[in-house]
Amino acid sequence: TVQPNIYHFFADATITPPSDAKPKELNKCNQLELKGLESIAPLVRSVEETPEPIATEVCGTIPTWIRGSLLRNGPGKFEFGNQHYNHWFDGMAMLHQFKIEDGKVTYRSRFLQSDAYKKNSERNRIMVSEFGTVAMPDPCKNFFLRFLSRFEMIEATDNASVSFVKYKGDCFVSTETNYMYRVDPESLETQNKVDWTKFIAVNMATAHPHTEPDGTTYNMGNSYGRKGALYNIIKVPPMKNNPEETLEGAKVLCSIVPADKARPSYYHSFAMSENYVVFIEQSIKMDLLKIVTAKLRGKGISEGIYWDPKQDTVFHLVDKHTGQTSSVKFHTKALSVFHQINAYEEDGFLMLDMCCSDNGEAINTYVIQNLRKSGEALDQAYNNMYRAFPRRFVLPLNVTNDTPTGVNLNTRPASSATSFKTAIDKVVCQFEDLHGEDLYEYGGLEFPQINYSKFNTRPYRYFYGCGFRHLVGDSLLKIDLEGKKVKVWYQKGLFPSEPVFVPSPDAVEEDDGVILSVVVTPTEDKSTFLLVLNAKTWEELGRAEVPVNIPYGFHGTFNPTA
């Protein structure tokens, strides 16, 4: 058990967290080489659900003003019978709830009762294909039927294992197909399955929508037709006309034509400012022919996703009010982007902040086989992967035919980002780093979060994330954009999840509140805990120890008590 009342944090960015995995030198990825990484195999093992709430042991103090639940989503089952999933994204969705009230915490979890989960459980084998795993033909069928089944298209999975999202005030769990599930945030019980294709002409939607203060929600999704793929901006109204409604009233705000309709970009999320949706057409591509023939070839659809470093990354700006796409496209070098930090407009510029990597092959690193490696093989898997770092692009909004070429259009003081007009409808951009040299010591930053309710689409000062000195997050970071200073929470052998910011009820400053993170360890059995940090000082306030094992998950949200 973790010793109570011993608070491990680093408030000074010059302090390097102690570790047996000491940085040695820059590797071919131009990043610090690490040796001696500990095995995290137990963090990607199947676990049992805990459907009824259980008490936790609180060490330290959890503020009594926190009233609500931290809801988390991620894979919780990695095999059925003797068949195993290949990719981390394939595991069956497990929903977690840490309910906080009067300084106390209870925990519960349930497997999402998706059709995929129920079919797999009923036959005790993988019946539904996932991102990196193709369901093999049923051995109970005769040879001819097994042969024919190879020619069927892979059906979209409803294993909604990525995140919790809200539409019209209701709670859903989502993945990157056309399916979501409405769930009860109190009991975690699965309610009804929702299919985007029944409401608008899209074949999928991301698990990272953006929400306006009035509840209007924006998302993105692809559609596929005879003429190839389209990227679509989706708008969902804020209110329901009756309690049973889900996505009624949703509409496609606009459609964007890919640079190559047969090989559109893969995207996990998008950015939004006050007046624009920003779509990032990145250099991770989807070979549609390989994807539609994946089952025939006995491969997962992940085999059809590839990195093309010869392709520019292009930023498309869409006016949220008119649905018009800007004729000016903003280009930069090939980048890989999974999560944005924030985007806002100021003085005629749009600041686009996101976590970027210079290589897009990381998605193939997260196969179960790699995550369960140890020793030199684990070190090699990690050191061959490019890490993500927070960067800012400054996009000029008033580019016209009269705008000169050969001049840096970014006139913001103290900004090193550049934007050069090179053609009537093309601006070439170079980012500026949103961090100091010290962030290399912590393996970059991913799973970024901000004080979303007050500062999304607005100028802001702080963001939070996980440091990645391993294949999963192993520290919690706070970056202050004034001076690009970093504060670090780290304890050897512990792996914290995506930090979730919860503002205090009497908040005055941007970082008045707490950070919630679920911390797991591969070295001790049933030693998970919910960590509560003071978001301003980065000091540990308390932790709620849970006597269960939880795999390392993806995304979460705080659902306040009404």
Coordinates of C-alpha atoms in Angstrom, one line a residue:
T1 CA 0.0 0.0 0.0
V2 CA 1.2 3.5 -0.8
Q3 CA 2.3 5.2 2.4
P4 CA -0.3 7.8 3.5
N5 CA 0.5 11.5 4.0
I6 CA 3.8 11.4 2.1
Y7 CA 3.4 13.8 -0.7
H8 CA 5.7 13.3 -3.7
F9 CA 5.8 16.4 -5.9
F10 CA 8.3 18.6 -7.7
A11 CA 7.4 22.2 -7.8
D12 CA 10.7 23.3 -9.4
A13 CA 11.2 22.6 -13.0
T14 CA 14.9 22.2 -12.6
I15 CA 14.4 19.1 -10.5
T16 CA 14.6 15.9 -12.5
P17 CA 12.4 13.1 -11.1
P18 CA 14.4 10.2 -9.7
S19 CA 14.4 7.1 -11.8
D20 CA 16.4 4.1 -12.6
A21 CA 15.7 5.0 -16.3
K22 CA 18.2 7.8 -16.6
P23 CA 18.4 9.9 -19.7
K24 CA 21.6 9.2 -21.6
E25 CA 21.7 11.0 -25.0
L26 CA 19.6 12.2 -27.8
N27 CA 18.6 9.3 -30.1
K28 CA 17.6 9.2 -33.8
C29 CA 14.2 10.8 -32.8
N30 CA 16.2 13.7 -31.4
Q31 CA 14.9 12.8 -28.0
L32 CA 16.4 11.6 -24.7
E33 CA 17.3 7.9 -24.7
L34 CA 16.0 6.0 -21.7
K35 CA 17.3 2.7 -20.3
G36 CA 15.9 0.3 -17.7
L37 CA 12.2 1.0 -18.1
E38 CA 10.1 -1.1 -15.8
S39 CA 7.5 -3.5 -17.2
I40 CA 3.9 -2.1 -17.4
A41 CA 2.4 -5.4 -18.5
P42 CA 0.0 -5.5 -15.5
L43 CA -1.5 -2.2 -16.7
V44 CA -2.8 -3.9 -19.9
R45 CA -4.4 -7.0 -18.3
S46 CA -8.1 -7.9 -18.1
V47 CA -9.8 -7.1 -14.8
E48 CA -13.1 -7.8 -13.2
E49 CA -15.8 -5.2 -12.9
T50 CA -17.0 -3.7 -9.6
P51 CA -20.7 -2.9 -10.3
E52 CA -21.7 -1.9 -6.8
P53 CA -20.0 1.1 -5.1
I54 CA -17.2 0.3 -2.7
A55 CA -15.6 2.6 -0.1
T56 CA -12.1 3.9 -0.5
E57 CA -9.5 4.9 2.2
V58 CA -8.7 8.6 2.1
C59 CA -5.2 9.7 3.0
G60 CA -4.7 13.4 3.4
T61 CA -7.7 15.7 2.7
I62 CA -10.1 15.8 -0.2
P63 CA -11.9 19.2 -0.3
T64 CA -15.6 19.0 0.7
W65 CA -16.6 21.4 -2.0
I66 CA -15.8 18.7 -4.7
R67 CA -19.2 17.2 -5.3
G68 CA -19.6 14.9 -8.3
S69 CA -18.0 12.0 -10.1
L70 CA -14.8 11.5 -12.1
L71 CA -15.9 9.3 -15.0
R72 CA -13.2 7.4 -16.8
N73 CA -13.3 5.2 -19.9
G74 CA -10.8 2.7 -21.4
P75 CA -10.1 -0.9 -22.2
G76 CA -10.7 -3.5 -19.5
K77 CA -10.8 -6.8 -21.2
F78 CA -8.1 -7.9 -23.7
E79 CA -9.2 -11.5 -24.6
F80 CA -12.1 -13.9 -25.0
G81 CA -11.3 -17.5 -24.5
N82 CA -8.0 -18.2 -26.2
Q83 CA -8.3 -15.3 -28.6
H84 CA -6.4 -12.1 -27.8
Y85 CA -6.7 -8.6 -29.1
N86 CA -3.7 -7.1 -30.9
H87 CA -4.0 -3.4 -30.2
W88 CA -4.5 -1.4 -27.0
F89 CA -7.4 0.4 -28.7
D90 CA -9.2 -3.0 -29.1
G91 CA -9.9 -3.9 -25.5
M92 CA -13.6 -3.9 -24.3
A93 CA -14.8 -0.6 -22.9
M94 CA -14.8 -0.5 -19.1
L95 CA -16.5 2.5 -17.4
H96 CA -15.2 3.8 -14.0
Q97 CA -16.8 6.1 -11.5
F98 CA -15.1 7.8 -8.6
K99 CA -17.9 9.5 -6.7
I100 CA -16.8 12.3 -4.4
E101 CA -19.0 13.7 -1.7
D102 CA -18.2 15.4 1.7
G103 CA -14.5 14.5 1.4
K104 CA -15.2 10.8 0.9
V105 CA -14.9 8.7 -2.3
T106 CA -16.6 5.6 -3.6
Y107 CA -15.6 3.5 -6.6
R108 CA -17.5 1.4 -9.1
S109 CA -17.0 0.1 -12.6
R110 CA -19.0 -1.7 -15.3
F111 CA -18.2 -3.1 -18.7
L112 CA -20.2 -1.3 -21.4
Q113 CA -22.9 -3.7 -22.5
S114 CA -22.2 -3.1 -26.2
D115 CA -23.3 -5.6 -28.9
A116 CA -19.6 -6.4 -29.4
Y117 CA -19.1 -7.2 -25.7
K118 CA -22.3 -9.3 -25.6
K119 CA -21.5 -11.3 -28.8
N120 CA -18.0 -12.0 -27.7
S121 CA -19.1 -13.0 -24.2
E122 CA -21.8 -15.3 -25.5
R123 CA -19.4 -17.2 -27.8
N124 CA -16.3 -16.8 -25.6
R125 CA -14.4 -15.7 -28.7
I126 CA -13.7 -12.5 -30.6
M127 CA -16.8 -12.2 -32.9
V128 CA -16.5 -8.4 -33.7
S129 CA -13.4 -6.9 -35.4
E130 CA -11.7 -4.0 -33.7
F131 CA -9.1 -1.4 -34.8
G132 CA -6.2 -3.8 -34.8
T133 CA -7.9 -7.2 -34.6
V134 CA -10.0 -9.0 -37.2
A135 CA -12.6 -11.4 -36.1
M136 CA -11.7 -14.8 -37.7
P137 CA -14.4 -16.9 -39.4
D138 CA -16.5 -19.0 -37.1
P139 CA -15.0 -22.5 -37.0
C140 CA -18.5 -23.9 -36.5
K141 CA -19.4 -22.8 -40.1
N142 CA -18.6 -25.1 -42.9
F143 CA -15.6 -24.4 -45.1
F144 CA -17.6 -22.7 -47.9
L145 CA -19.4 -20.3 -45.4
R146 CA -16.0 -19.5 -43.7
F147 CA -14.6 -18.7 -47.1
L148 CA -17.5 -16.4 -48.1
S149 CA -17.3 -14.6 -44.7
R150 CA -13.8 -13.3 -45.7
F151 CA -15.4 -11.2 -48.5
E152 CA -17.7 -9.4 -46.0
M153 CA -16.9 -5.8 -45.1
I154 CA -15.7 -5.3 -41.5
E155 CA -18.6 -4.0 -39.6
A156 CA -18.1 -0.9 -37.5
T157 CA -17.6 -1.8 -33.8
D158 CA -19.8 -0.3 -31.1
N159 CA -17.1 -0.8 -28.4
A160 CA -17.2 2.8 -27.2
S161 CA -14.0 2.7 -25.2
V162 CA -12.4 6.2 -25.7
S163 CA -14.3 8.9 -23.7
F164 CA -17.3 10.2 -21.9
V165 CA -19.1 13.0 -23.9
K166 CA -22.2 15.1 -23.5
Y167 CA -24.9 15.9 -26.0
K168 CA -28.0 17.9 -25.0
G169 CA -27.1 17.4 -21.3
D170 CA -27.0 13.6 -21.6
C171 CA -24.0 11.4 -20.9
F172 CA -22.6 9.2 -23.7
V173 CA -19.6 7.0 -24.2
S174 CA -17.9 7.3 -27.6
T175 CA -15.3 5.8 -29.9
E176 CA -14.4 6.7 -33.5
T177 CA -17.1 4.8 -35.4
N178 CA -20.8 5.8 -36.0
Y179 CA -21.9 4.3 -32.7
M180 CA -22.2 5.7 -29.2
Y181 CA -24.1 4.6 -26.1
R182 CA -26.1 6.7 -23.7
V183 CA -25.2 5.7 -20.2
D184 CA -26.4 6.5 -16.7
P185 CA -23.6 8.5 -15.0
E186 CA -24.8 7.5 -11.6
S187 CA -25.1 3.7 -12.0
L188 CA -22.9 3.3 -15.1
E189 CA -25.6 1.2 -16.6
T190 CA -25.7 1.0 -20.4
Q191 CA -28.9 2.6 -21.8
N192 CA -29.5 2.9 -25.6
K193 CA -27.2 2.6 -28.6
V194 CA -27.1 5.7 -30.9
D195 CA -26.1 5.5 -34.5
W196 CA -24.9 8.8 -36.1
T197 CA -25.9 7.6 -39.6
K198 CA -29.6 7.7 -38.6
F199 CA -29.4 11.4 -38.1
I200 CA -26.9 12.8 -40.6
A201 CA -24.8 11.6 -43.6
V202 CA -21.6 10.7 -41.8
N203 CA -20.0 7.3 -41.3
M204 CA -18.2 8.1 -38.0
A205 CA -17.6 10.8 -35.5
T206 CA -14.7 11.6 -33.1
A207 CA -14.8 11.0 -29.4
H208 CA -13.7 14.6 -28.7
P209 CA -16.5 17.1 -29.5
H210 CA -16.3 20.7 -28.4
T211 CA -19.2 22.4 -26.5
E212 CA -20.2 26.0 -26.4
P213 CA -21.3 27.6 -23.1
D214 CA -25.0 27.3 -24.2
G215 CA -24.6 23.5 -24.8
T216 CA -24.3 23.6 -28.6
T217 CA -21.9 20.9 -29.6
Y218 CA -19.5 20.6 -32.6
N219 CA -17.9 17.5 -33.8
M220 CA -16.3 16.0 -37.0
G221 CA -16.9 12.9 -39.0
N222 CA -16.1 11.4 -42.3
S223 CA -18.5 10.2 -45.0
Y224 CA -17.7 7.8 -47.7
G225 CA -19.4 7.7 -51.1
R226 CA -18.8 6.8 -54.7
K227 CA -16.6 9.9 -55.2
G228 CA -14.5 9.1 -52.2
A229 CA -14.2 10.6 -48.7
L230 CA -15.4 13.9 -47.2
Y231 CA -14.5 15.5 -43.9
N232 CA -17.7 16.9 -42.2
I233 CA -18.2 19.5 -39.5
I234 CA -21.1 18.5 -37.3
K235 CA -23.3 20.8 -35.2
V236 CA -25.7 19.4 -32.5
P237 CA -28.3 21.7 -30.9
P238 CA -28.1 22.2 -27.1
M239 CA -31.6 21.3 -26.1
K240 CA -34.0 18.3 -26.3
N241 CA -37.6 18.5 -27.2
N242 CA -38.4 15.4 -25.3
P243 CA -36.6 13.1 -22.9
E244 CA -35.9 10.3 -25.4
E245 CA -34.1 12.5 -27.9
T246 CA -30.5 11.9 -28.7
L247 CA -29.0 13.5 -31.9
E248 CA -32.2 14.9 -33.4
G249 CA -31.5 18.3 -35.0
A250 CA -27.9 17.5 -35.8
K251 CA -26.7 18.8 -39.1
V252 CA -23.6 18.9 -41.3
L253 CA -22.3 22.5 -41.1
C254 CA -20.0 22.0 -44.0
S255 CA -17.9 19.4 -45.9
I256 CA -14.2 19.6 -46.8
V257 CA -12.7 17.7 -49.7
P258 CA -9.5 15.7 -48.8
A259 CA -6.3 16.3 -50.7
D260 CA -6.6 12.7 -51.8
K261 CA -10.2 11.3 -51.6
A262 CA -8.8 7.7 -51.6
R263 CA -6.4 8.4 -48.8
P264 CA -8.0 10.9 -46.4
S265 CA -6.2 11.9 -43.2
Y266 CA -6.9 10.1 -39.9
Y267 CA -7.9 12.5 -37.1
H268 CA -8.7 11.9 -33.5
S269 CA -9.9 15.4 -32.6
F270 CA -10.1 19.0 -33.9
A271 CA -9.8 22.5 -32.6
M272 CA -12.3 25.3 -32.0
S273 CA -12.0 29.0 -31.3
E274 CA -14.8 31.6 -30.7
N275 CA -15.7 31.8 -34.4
Y276 CA -14.0 28.9 -36.1
V277 CA -13.7 25.2 -36.2
V278 CA -10.1 24.3 -37.2
F279 CA -9.7 21.0 -38.9
I280 CA -6.1 19.6 -39.0
E281 CA -5.6 17.5 -42.1
Q282 CA -2.5 15.8 -40.9
S283 CA 0.1 13.4 -42.5
I284 CA -1.4 10.2 -41.0
K285 CA -3.4 8.8 -43.9
M286 CA -6.0 6.1 -44.3
D287 CA -5.7 3.8 -47.3
L288 CA -9.4 3.2 -48.0
L289 CA -8.7 0.2 -50.3
K290 CA -6.6 -1.5 -47.7
I291 CA -9.3 -0.8 -45.1
V292 CA -12.2 -2.2 -47.1
T293 CA -10.2 -5.3 -48.0
A294 CA -8.8 -5.8 -44.5
K295 CA -11.0 -8.8 -43.6
L296 CA -10.3 -10.5 -46.9
R297 CA -6.6 -10.2 -46.1
G298 CA -7.1 -11.3 -42.4
K299 CA -5.8 -7.9 -41.2
G300 CA -7.2 -5.3 -38.8
I301 CA -8.1 -1.9 -40.2
S302 CA -5.1 -0.4 -38.4
E303 CA -3.1 -2.0 -41.3
G304 CA -4.6 0.7 -43.6
I305 CA -3.4 3.6 -41.5
Y306 CA 0.1 4.9 -42.4
W307 CA 2.4 7.9 -42.0
D308 CA 3.3 9.9 -45.1
P309 CA 6.1 12.4 -44.2
K310 CA 6.0 13.8 -47.7
Q311 CA 2.6 15.3 -47.2
D312 CA 2.1 18.7 -45.6
T313 CA -0.2 19.2 -42.6
V314 CA -3.0 21.6 -43.6
F315 CA -5.2 23.7 -41.3
H316 CA -8.7 24.4 -42.6
L317 CA -10.7 27.2 -41.0
V318 CA -14.5 26.9 -41.0
D319 CA -16.7 29.8 -39.9
K320 CA -19.0 28.4 -37.2
H321 CA -21.8 30.9 -38.0
T322 CA -21.9 30.6 -41.8
G323 CA -20.4 27.1 -42.4
Q324 CA -18.1 28.8 -45.0
T325 CA -14.6 27.3 -45.3
S326 CA -11.7 29.8 -45.7
S327 CA -10.2 29.8 -49.1
V328 CA -6.8 30.4 -47.5
K329 CA -5.2 27.2 -46.3
F330 CA -2.4 27.1 -43.7
H331 CA 0.4 24.7 -44.4
T332 CA 3.1 23.3 -42.2
K333 CA 5.5 20.3 -42.3
A334 CA 4.3 16.8 -41.7
L335 CA 3.0 16.5 -38.1
S336 CA 1.1 14.0 -36.0
V337 CA -1.6 15.4 -33.8
F338 CA -3.9 13.5 -31.4
H339 CA -5.1 16.2 -29.0
Q340 CA -5.4 20.0 -29.1
I341 CA -4.8 22.2 -26.1
N342 CA -6.8 25.3 -26.9
A343 CA -7.5 27.8 -29.8
Y344 CA -8.4 31.4 -29.5
E345 CA -8.6 34.6 -31.5
E346 CA -6.8 37.8 -30.6
D347 CA -5.7 40.9 -32.6
G348 CA -6.5 39.4 -36.0
F349 CA -4.8 36.1 -35.3
L350 CA -5.9 32.6 -34.4
M351 CA -3.6 30.9 -31.9
L352 CA -3.7 27.1 -32.4
D353 CA -2.1 25.2 -29.5
M354 CA -1.8 21.4 -29.7
C355 CA 0.4 18.5 -28.8
C356 CA 2.5 17.5 -31.9
S357 CA 4.9 14.8 -32.9
D358 CA 7.3 14.9 -35.8
N359 CA 6.4 11.3 -36.7
G360 CA 3.0 9.6 -37.0
E361 CA 4.0 6.0 -36.5
A362 CA 3.3 6.0 -32.7
I363 CA -0.2 4.6 -33.4
N364 CA 1.5 1.3 -34.4
T365 CA 3.6 1.3 -31.3
Y366 CA 0.6 0.7 -29.0
V367 CA 0.1 -2.9 -29.9
I368 CA -0.4 -5.1 -26.8
Q369 CA 2.8 -7.0 -27.6
N370 CA 4.9 -3.8 -27.2
L371 CA 3.0 -2.8 -24.0
R372 CA 3.8 -6.1 -22.4
K373 CA 7.5 -6.1 -23.3
S374 CA 10.3 -5.9 -20.7
G375 CA 14.0 -5.2 -20.5
E376 CA 15.8 -4.1 -23.6
A377 CA 12.9 -4.9 -25.9
L378 CA 10.7 -2.4 -23.9
D379 CA 13.5 0.2 -24.0
Q380 CA 13.7 -0.1 -27.7
A381 CA 10.0 0.2 -28.3
Y382 CA 9.9 3.4 -26.3
N383 CA 13.1 4.9 -27.7
N384 CA 12.0 4.3 -31.3
M385 CA 8.8 6.4 -30.7
Y386 CA 8.7 10.1 -31.3
R387 CA 7.2 12.0 -28.3
A388 CA 4.6 14.8 -28.5
F389 CA 5.3 18.3 -27.4
P390 CA 3.1 21.4 -27.0
R391 CA 3.3 23.8 -29.8
R392 CA 1.6 27.0 -31.0
F393 CA 0.8 28.0 -34.5
V394 CA -0.2 31.7 -35.2
L395 CA -2.7 31.9 -38.1
P396 CA -3.4 35.4 -39.6
L397 CA -7.1 35.8 -40.2
N398 CA -7.0 38.8 -42.5
V399 CA -5.1 37.4 -45.5
T400 CA -6.2 39.0 -48.8
N401 CA -5.0 39.4 -52.4
D402 CA -3.2 42.5 -51.2
T403 CA -1.3 40.7 -48.4
P404 CA 2.4 40.8 -49.3
T405 CA 4.4 37.6 -49.8
G406 CA 7.9 37.1 -48.3
V407 CA 6.9 38.9 -45.0
N408 CA 6.3 37.2 -41.7
L409 CA 2.6 38.0 -41.0
N410 CA 2.9 37.2 -37.3
T411 CA 3.4 40.6 -35.7
R412 CA 2.6 39.5 -32.2
P413 CA 5.3 40.5 -29.8
A414 CA 7.4 37.8 -28.1
S415 CA 6.1 35.2 -30.5
S416 CA 8.6 33.2 -32.5
A417 CA 6.0 31.5 -34.7
T418 CA 6.0 32.5 -38.3
S419 CA 3.4 32.7 -41.1
F420 CA 4.4 33.5 -44.7
K421 CA 2.0 33.9 -47.6
T422 CA 3.4 32.0 -50.5
A423 CA 0.4 32.1 -52.9
I424 CA -3.1 33.7 -53.1
D425 CA -4.6 30.9 -51.0
K426 CA -1.6 29.5 -49.2
V427 CA 0.2 30.5 -46.0
V428 CA 3.1 28.5 -44.7
C429 CA 3.4 28.3 -40.9
Q430 CA 6.1 27.4 -38.4
F431 CA 5.3 26.7 -34.8
E432 CA 6.8 28.0 -31.6
D433 CA 7.4 25.7 -28.6
L434 CA 5.1 26.1 -25.6
H435 CA 7.7 24.7 -23.3
G436 CA 11.3 25.0 -22.2
E437 CA 14.2 22.6 -22.6
D438 CA 13.2 20.9 -19.3
L439 CA 10.2 19.2 -20.9
Y440 CA 12.5 16.9 -22.8
E441 CA 13.4 15.4 -19.4
Y442 CA 9.8 14.4 -18.8
G443 CA 9.2 12.8 -22.2
G444 CA 7.1 15.6 -23.7
L445 CA 3.4 16.0 -22.9
E446 CA 0.1 14.4 -23.9
F447 CA -3.5 14.2 -22.7
P448 CA -3.6 18.0 -22.4
Q449 CA -6.4 19.6 -20.4
I450 CA -7.3 23.2 -19.4
N451 CA -9.9 25.0 -17.3
Y452 CA -12.3 24.2 -20.2
S453 CA -15.5 25.8 -18.9
K454 CA -14.0 29.2 -18.5
F455 CA -11.1 29.4 -20.9
N456 CA -11.8 27.2 -23.9
T457 CA -11.7 29.4 -27.0
R458 CA -10.2 32.2 -24.9
P459 CA -6.7 33.5 -24.0
Y460 CA -5.4 31.4 -21.2
R461 CA -2.3 30.9 -19.1
Y462 CA -2.2 27.2 -17.9
F463 CA -2.5 23.8 -19.2
Y464 CA -2.0 20.3 -17.7
G465 CA -1.0 16.9 -19.0
C466 CA 0.9 13.7 -18.6
G467 CA 4.7 13.4 -19.0
F468 CA 5.7 10.4 -21.0
R469 CA 9.0 8.9 -19.8
H470 CA 7.3 5.6 -20.6
L471 CA 4.8 4.2 -23.1
V472 CA 2.1 5.6 -20.9
G473 CA 2.0 8.7 -18.7
D474 CA 4.3 8.5 -15.7
S475 CA 4.0 12.1 -14.3
L476 CA 1.6 15.0 -14.1
L477 CA 2.7 18.3 -15.5
K478 CA 1.4 21.9 -15.2
I479 CA 2.8 24.4 -17.8
D480 CA 2.6 28.1 -17.2
L481 CA 2.7 30.0 -20.5
E482 CA 4.1 33.0 -18.8
G483 CA 7.8 31.9 -18.9
K484 CA 6.9 28.4 -20.1
K485 CA 7.6 27.0 -16.6
V486 CA 6.7 23.5 -15.7
K487 CA 5.6 22.0 -12.4
V488 CA 5.8 18.2 -12.0
W489 CA 4.2 15.5 -9.8
Y490 CA 6.1 12.3 -10.0
Q491 CA 6.5 9.1 -7.9
K492 CA 8.6 6.3 -9.2
G493 CA 6.6 3.3 -10.2
L494 CA 3.3 5.1 -10.4
F495 CA 1.4 5.9 -13.7
P496 CA -1.2 8.8 -13.5
S497 CA -4.0 9.2 -16.0
E498 CA -5.1 12.2 -17.9
P499 CA -5.5 15.1 -15.4
V500 CA -9.0 16.6 -15.1
F501 CA -9.3 20.1 -13.8
V502 CA -12.2 20.9 -11.5
P503 CA -12.6 24.7 -10.7
S504 CA -13.3 25.7 -7.1
P505 CA -16.8 27.2 -6.5
D506 CA -15.3 30.6 -5.5
A507 CA -12.5 30.6 -8.2
V508 CA -11.0 34.0 -9.0
E509 CA -7.9 33.0 -10.9
E510 CA -7.6 30.5 -13.8
D511 CA -5.9 27.8 -11.8
D512 CA -8.1 28.0 -8.6
G513 CA -9.3 24.4 -8.3
V514 CA -8.0 20.8 -8.2
I515 CA -6.6 18.2 -10.5
L516 CA -8.1 14.7 -10.4
S517 CA -6.1 11.8 -11.8
V518 CA -6.4 8.0 -11.4
V519 CA -3.0 6.5 -10.5
V520 CA -2.1 2.9 -11.1
T521 CA 1.0 0.8 -10.5
P522 CA 2.2 -2.4 -12.1
T523 CA 4.3 -3.5 -9.1
E524 CA 1.7 -3.7 -6.3
D525 CA -1.6 -5.6 -6.5
K526 CA -4.9 -3.7 -5.9
S527 CA -3.1 -0.4 -5.2
T528 CA -5.0 2.1 -7.4
F529 CA -5.8 5.5 -6.0
L530 CA -7.6 8.7 -7.0
L531 CA -5.1 11.6 -6.7
V532 CA -6.2 15.1 -5.8
L533 CA -3.7 17.9 -6.4
N534 CA -4.0 21.6 -5.7
A535 CA -4.0 23.0 -9.2
K536 CA -2.3 26.2 -8.2
T537 CA 0.5 24.9 -6.0
W538 CA 0.7 21.4 -7.5
E539 CA 0.9 20.0 -4.0
E540 CA -0.9 16.8 -3.2
L541 CA -4.0 17.4 -1.1
G542 CA -5.1 13.8 -0.7
R543 CA -5.6 10.4 -2.3
A544 CA -8.5 7.8 -2.2
E545 CA -7.0 4.3 -2.2
V546 CA -9.1 1.7 -4.1
P547 CA -8.6 -2.0 -3.4
V548 CA -9.0 -3.0 -7.1
N549 CA -6.9 -3.3 -10.2
I550 CA -7.6 -0.9 -13.0
P551 CA -5.9 -1.0 -16.4
Y552 CA -4.4 2.3 -17.8
G553 CA -7.2 4.0 -19.6
F554 CA -7.8 6.8 -22.1
H555 CA -10.1 9.8 -21.2
G556 CA -12.4 11.0 -18.5
T557 CA -14.5 13.9 -17.4
F558 CA -15.9 15.4 -14.1
N559 CA -19.7 15.2 -13.8
P560 CA -20.8 17.6 -11.1
T561 CA -23.6 16.7 -8.8
A562 CA -26.7 18.6 -9.8

